[in-house]
Amino acid sequence: MDYKEIKKLMDDMGNSKLSEIEIEFPDGIKISMKKDSGLKLSSPVPMVQEINSPAVKEPSDLAVINKPEGNIVKAPMVGTFYSKSSPASEPFVQIGSKVKKGDKLCIIEAMKLMNEIESEFDGEVVEILVKDEEMVEYGTPLFVIK
């Protein structure tokens, strides 16, 4: 199987309702894919004030979670995120790094293939949204570049 066939298979898996698949070809090649369920456990949101409290704030007074400002670099495939080329090396970029379009940002390992992810934008890395060795899905935001 060549890279394009593997990429097509990954894309098809990502767009299907299947959560796991194993394929063994007559030539001995075995492919096993499993989707992350996407379920994240979160702690309950604490109550800010009781309903009967005289100082209940209006919705406009409540804190609003801001979306990151800047250009978002998203994962082009499903795989494992790596911020550096080997455990002993320095990360490709850190918060504050200046990047140009085409600079390496990270690696996503998909089916034992190491795919270098390049910046689509010029600017400064202001946020890294995933941790090293974390599984990412297609479209997962990875970096914010301003």
PDB file of C-alpha atoms in Angstrom:
ATOM      1  CA  MET A   1       0.000   0.000   0.000  1.00  0.00           C
ATOM      2  CA  ASP A   2       1.295   3.428  -0.822  1.00  0.00           C
ATOM      3  CA  TYR A   3       0.826   6.629   1.185  1.00  0.00           C
ATOM      4  CA  LYS A   4      -2.170   7.864  -0.853  1.00  0.00           C
ATOM      5  CA  GLU A   5      -4.047   4.597  -0.313  1.00  0.00           C
ATOM      6  CA  ILE A   6      -3.323   4.700   3.421  1.00  0.00           C
ATOM      7  CA  LYS A   7      -4.391   8.369   3.623  1.00  0.00           C
ATOM      8  CA  LYS A   8      -7.623   7.569   1.751  1.00  0.00           C
ATOM      9  CA  LEU A   9      -8.309   4.694   4.134  1.00  0.00           C
ATOM     10  CA  MET A  10      -7.743   6.988   7.133  1.00  0.00           C
ATOM     11  CA  ASP A  11     -10.026   9.662   5.683  1.00  0.00           C
ATOM     12  CA  ASP A  12     -12.736   7.084   4.949  1.00  0.00           C
ATOM     13  CA  MET A  13     -12.452   5.757   8.507  1.00  0.00           C
ATOM     14  CA  GLY A  14     -12.689   9.290   9.890  1.00  0.00           C
ATOM     15  CA  ASN A  15     -15.867   9.969   7.911  1.00  0.00           C
ATOM     16  CA  SER A  16     -17.542   6.672   8.794  1.00  0.00           C
ATOM     17  CA  LYS A  17     -19.466   5.628  11.893  1.00  0.00           C
ATOM     18  CA  LEU A  18     -17.009   2.803  12.518  1.00  0.00           C
ATOM     19  CA  SER A  19     -15.015   3.127  15.728  1.00  0.00           C
ATOM     20  CA  GLU A  20     -12.494   0.377  15.019  1.00  0.00           C
ATOM     21  CA  ILE A  21     -11.342  -1.699  12.032  1.00  0.00           C
ATOM     22  CA  GLU A  22      -8.703  -4.343  11.391  1.00  0.00           C
ATOM     23  CA  ILE A  23      -7.724  -5.414   7.879  1.00  0.00           C
ATOM     24  CA  GLU A  24      -5.279  -8.125   6.808  1.00  0.00           C
ATOM     25  CA  PHE A  25      -4.294  -8.196   3.156  1.00  0.00           C
ATOM     26  CA  PRO A  26      -3.196 -11.350   1.301  1.00  0.00           C
ATOM     27  CA  ASP A  27       0.351  -9.964   1.000  1.00  0.00           C
ATOM     28  CA  GLY A  28       0.672  -9.944   4.818  1.00  0.00           C
ATOM     29  CA  ILE A  29       0.085  -6.250   5.454  1.00  0.00           C
ATOM     30  CA  LYS A  30      -2.081  -5.675   8.538  1.00  0.00           C
ATOM     31  CA  ILE A  31      -3.844  -2.401   9.269  1.00  0.00           C
ATOM     32  CA  SER A  32      -5.616  -1.649  12.513  1.00  0.00           C
ATOM     33  CA  MET A  33      -7.361   1.670  13.174  1.00  0.00           C
ATOM     34  CA  LYS A  34      -9.305   2.832  16.197  1.00  0.00           C
ATOM     35  CA  LYS A  35     -11.070   6.160  16.658  1.00  0.00           C
ATOM     36  CA  ASP A  36     -10.868   8.106  19.872  1.00  0.00           C
ATOM     37  CA  SER A  37     -14.387   8.117  21.315  1.00  0.00           C
ATOM     38  CA  GLY A  38     -14.121  11.864  21.814  1.00  0.00           C
ATOM     39  CA  LEU A  39     -15.756  11.531  25.235  1.00  0.00           C
ATOM     40  CA  LYS A  40     -14.009  13.699  27.750  1.00  0.00           C
ATOM     41  CA  LEU A  41     -14.742  13.528  31.452  1.00  0.00           C
ATOM     42  CA  SER A  42     -15.078  16.898  33.083  1.00  0.00           C
ATOM     43  CA  SER A  43     -15.693  18.051  36.593  1.00  0.00           C
ATOM     44  CA  PRO A  44     -19.067  19.567  37.400  1.00  0.00           C
ATOM     45  CA  VAL A  45     -19.347  23.333  37.026  1.00  0.00           C
ATOM     46  CA  PRO A  46     -19.559  24.927  40.484  1.00  0.00           C
ATOM     47  CA  MET A  47     -22.490  27.190  41.228  1.00  0.00           C
ATOM     48  CA  VAL A  48     -21.421  30.821  41.390  1.00  0.00           C
ATOM     49  CA  GLN A  49     -24.348  32.012  43.518  1.00  0.00           C
ATOM     50  CA  GLU A  50     -27.589  30.612  44.765  1.00  0.00           C
ATOM     51  CA  ILE A  51     -30.686  31.474  42.751  1.00  0.00           C
ATOM     52  CA  ASN A  52     -32.355  33.211  45.734  1.00  0.00           C
ATOM     53  CA  SER A  53     -29.334  35.421  46.357  1.00  0.00           C
ATOM     54  CA  PRO A  54     -30.168  39.125  45.976  1.00  0.00           C
ATOM     55  CA  ALA A  55     -26.948  39.743  44.047  1.00  0.00           C
ATOM     56  CA  VAL A  56     -27.567  37.315  41.179  1.00  0.00           C
ATOM     57  CA  LYS A  57     -25.579  38.575  38.230  1.00  0.00           C
ATOM     58  CA  GLU A  58     -27.040  39.146  34.822  1.00  0.00           C
ATOM     59  CA  PRO A  59     -25.747  36.870  32.039  1.00  0.00           C
ATOM     60  CA  SER A  60     -23.805  39.826  30.623  1.00  0.00           C
ATOM     61  CA  ASP A  61     -21.884  40.048  33.913  1.00  0.00           C
ATOM     62  CA  LEU A  62     -20.762  36.423  33.849  1.00  0.00           C
ATOM     63  CA  ALA A  63     -17.292  35.516  32.636  1.00  0.00           C
ATOM     64  CA  VAL A  64     -17.179  34.590  28.988  1.00  0.00           C
ATOM     65  CA  ILE A  65     -14.717  32.015  27.742  1.00  0.00           C
ATOM     66  CA  ASN A  66     -12.796  33.631  24.905  1.00  0.00           C
ATOM     67  CA  LYS A  67     -12.001  31.797  21.726  1.00  0.00           C
ATOM     68  CA  PRO A  68      -8.316  31.993  20.870  1.00  0.00           C
ATOM     69  CA  GLU A  69      -7.550  34.963  18.659  1.00  0.00           C
ATOM     70  CA  GLY A  70      -5.353  34.362  15.650  1.00  0.00           C
ATOM     71  CA  ASN A  71      -4.934  31.754  12.962  1.00  0.00           C
ATOM     72  CA  ILE A  72      -5.627  28.178  14.025  1.00  0.00           C
ATOM     73  CA  VAL A  73      -3.461  25.356  12.648  1.00  0.00           C
ATOM     74  CA  LYS A  74      -5.548  22.166  12.662  1.00  0.00           C
ATOM     75  CA  ALA A  75      -4.550  18.521  12.424  1.00  0.00           C
ATOM     76  CA  PRO A  76      -4.796  17.348   8.800  1.00  0.00           C
ATOM     77  CA  MET A  77      -5.133  13.708   9.905  1.00  0.00           C
ATOM     78  CA  VAL A  78      -5.763  11.353  12.798  1.00  0.00           C
ATOM     79  CA  GLY A  79      -2.648  10.354  14.702  1.00  0.00           C
ATOM     80  CA  THR A  80      -0.266  10.997  17.581  1.00  0.00           C
ATOM     81  CA  PHE A  81       1.045  14.548  18.086  1.00  0.00           C
ATOM     82  CA  TYR A  82       4.780  15.029  18.653  1.00  0.00           C
ATOM     83  CA  SER A  83       6.262  18.466  19.339  1.00  0.00           C
ATOM     84  CA  LYS A  84       9.832  17.311  18.577  1.00  0.00           C
ATOM     85  CA  SER A  85      11.596  14.916  16.235  1.00  0.00           C
ATOM     86  CA  SER A  86      12.961  12.705  19.046  1.00  0.00           C
ATOM     87  CA  PRO A  87      12.630  12.549  22.826  1.00  0.00           C
ATOM     88  CA  ALA A  88      16.078  14.133  23.295  1.00  0.00           C
ATOM     89  CA  SER A  89      15.658  16.993  20.816  1.00  0.00           C
ATOM     90  CA  GLU A  90      14.179  20.458  21.300  1.00  0.00           C
ATOM     91  CA  PRO A  91      10.548  21.144  20.265  1.00  0.00           C
ATOM     92  CA  PHE A  92      10.070  22.501  16.732  1.00  0.00           C
ATOM     93  CA  VAL A  93       8.275  25.545  18.194  1.00  0.00           C
ATOM     94  CA  GLN A  94       7.370  26.948  21.591  1.00  0.00           C
ATOM     95  CA  ILE A  95       5.041  29.702  22.707  1.00  0.00           C
ATOM     96  CA  GLY A  96       6.629  32.907  21.436  1.00  0.00           C
ATOM     97  CA  SER A  97       8.390  31.258  18.468  1.00  0.00           C
ATOM     98  CA  LYS A  98       8.279  33.272  15.250  1.00  0.00           C
ATOM     99  CA  VAL A  99       7.244  31.127  12.280  1.00  0.00           C
ATOM    100  CA  LYS A 100       6.898  31.575   8.556  1.00  0.00           C
ATOM    101  CA  LYS A 101       4.640  29.733   6.186  1.00  0.00           C
ATOM    102  CA  GLY A 102       6.241  26.334   5.565  1.00  0.00           C
ATOM    103  CA  ASP A 103       8.145  26.099   8.886  1.00  0.00           C
ATOM    104  CA  LYS A 104       7.828  22.762  10.716  1.00  0.00           C
ATOM    105  CA  LEU A 105       5.513  22.949  13.714  1.00  0.00           C
ATOM    106  CA  CYS A 106       5.177  19.323  14.784  1.00  0.00           C
ATOM    107  CA  ILE A 107       4.908  15.717  13.644  1.00  0.00           C
ATOM    108  CA  ILE A 108       1.765  13.614  13.531  1.00  0.00           C
ATOM    109  CA  GLU A 109       2.405   9.889  13.465  1.00  0.00           C
ATOM    110  CA  ALA A 110      -0.240   8.008  11.546  1.00  0.00           C
ATOM    111  CA  MET A 111       0.148   4.267  10.978  1.00  0.00           C
ATOM    112  CA  LYS A 112       3.899   4.346  11.656  1.00  0.00           C
ATOM    113  CA  LEU A 113       4.379   7.209   9.170  1.00  0.00           C
ATOM    114  CA  MET A 114       5.835  10.438  10.557  1.00  0.00           C
ATOM    115  CA  ASN A 115       4.069  13.385   8.897  1.00  0.00           C
ATOM    116  CA  GLU A 116       5.693  16.794   9.329  1.00  0.00           C
ATOM    117  CA  ILE A 117       3.071  19.495   9.836  1.00  0.00           C
ATOM    118  CA  GLU A 118       4.057  22.887   8.462  1.00  0.00           C
ATOM    119  CA  SER A 119       2.755  26.330   9.327  1.00  0.00           C
ATOM    120  CA  GLU A 120       0.143  27.729   6.985  1.00  0.00           C
ATOM    121  CA  PHE A 121       0.739  31.241   8.353  1.00  0.00           C
ATOM    122  CA  ASP A 122       3.456  33.772   9.164  1.00  0.00           C
ATOM    123  CA  GLY A 123       3.451  35.017  12.745  1.00  0.00           C
ATOM    124  CA  GLU A 124       4.119  34.104  16.354  1.00  0.00           C
ATOM    125  CA  VAL A 125       3.004  30.932  18.138  1.00  0.00           C
ATOM    126  CA  VAL A 126       0.785  32.234  20.953  1.00  0.00           C
ATOM    127  CA  GLU A 127      -0.758  28.954  22.063  1.00  0.00           C
ATOM    128  CA  ILE A 128      -0.050  25.226  21.773  1.00  0.00           C
ATOM    129  CA  LEU A 129      -3.373  23.465  22.238  1.00  0.00           C
ATOM    130  CA  VAL A 130      -2.275  19.805  22.554  1.00  0.00           C
ATOM    131  CA  LYS A 131       0.253  17.941  24.650  1.00  0.00           C
ATOM    132  CA  ASP A 132       3.131  15.846  23.375  1.00  0.00           C
ATOM    133  CA  GLU A 133       2.131  12.257  22.491  1.00  0.00           C
ATOM    134  CA  GLU A 134      -1.586  13.150  22.632  1.00  0.00           C
ATOM    135  CA  MET A 135      -3.924  11.526  20.097  1.00  0.00           C
ATOM    136  CA  VAL A 136      -5.498  14.037  17.709  1.00  0.00           C
ATOM    137  CA  GLU A 137      -8.434  13.714  15.349  1.00  0.00           C
ATOM    138  CA  TYR A 138      -8.782  15.238  11.907  1.00  0.00           C
ATOM    139  CA  GLY A 139      -9.455  18.963  12.411  1.00  0.00           C
ATOM    140  CA  THR A 140      -8.210  19.131  16.008  1.00  0.00           C
ATOM    141  CA  PRO A 141      -6.828  22.635  16.696  1.00  0.00           C
ATOM    142  CA  LEU A 142      -3.071  22.331  17.353  1.00  0.00           C
ATOM    143  CA  PHE A 143      -1.615  25.854  17.402  1.00  0.00           C
ATOM    144  CA  VAL A 144      -2.739  29.479  17.489  1.00  0.00           C
ATOM    145  CA  ILE A 145      -0.535  31.777  15.412  1.00  0.00           C
ATOM    146  CA  LYS A 146      -0.946  35.566  15.536  1.00  0.00           C
TER     147      LYS A 146
END
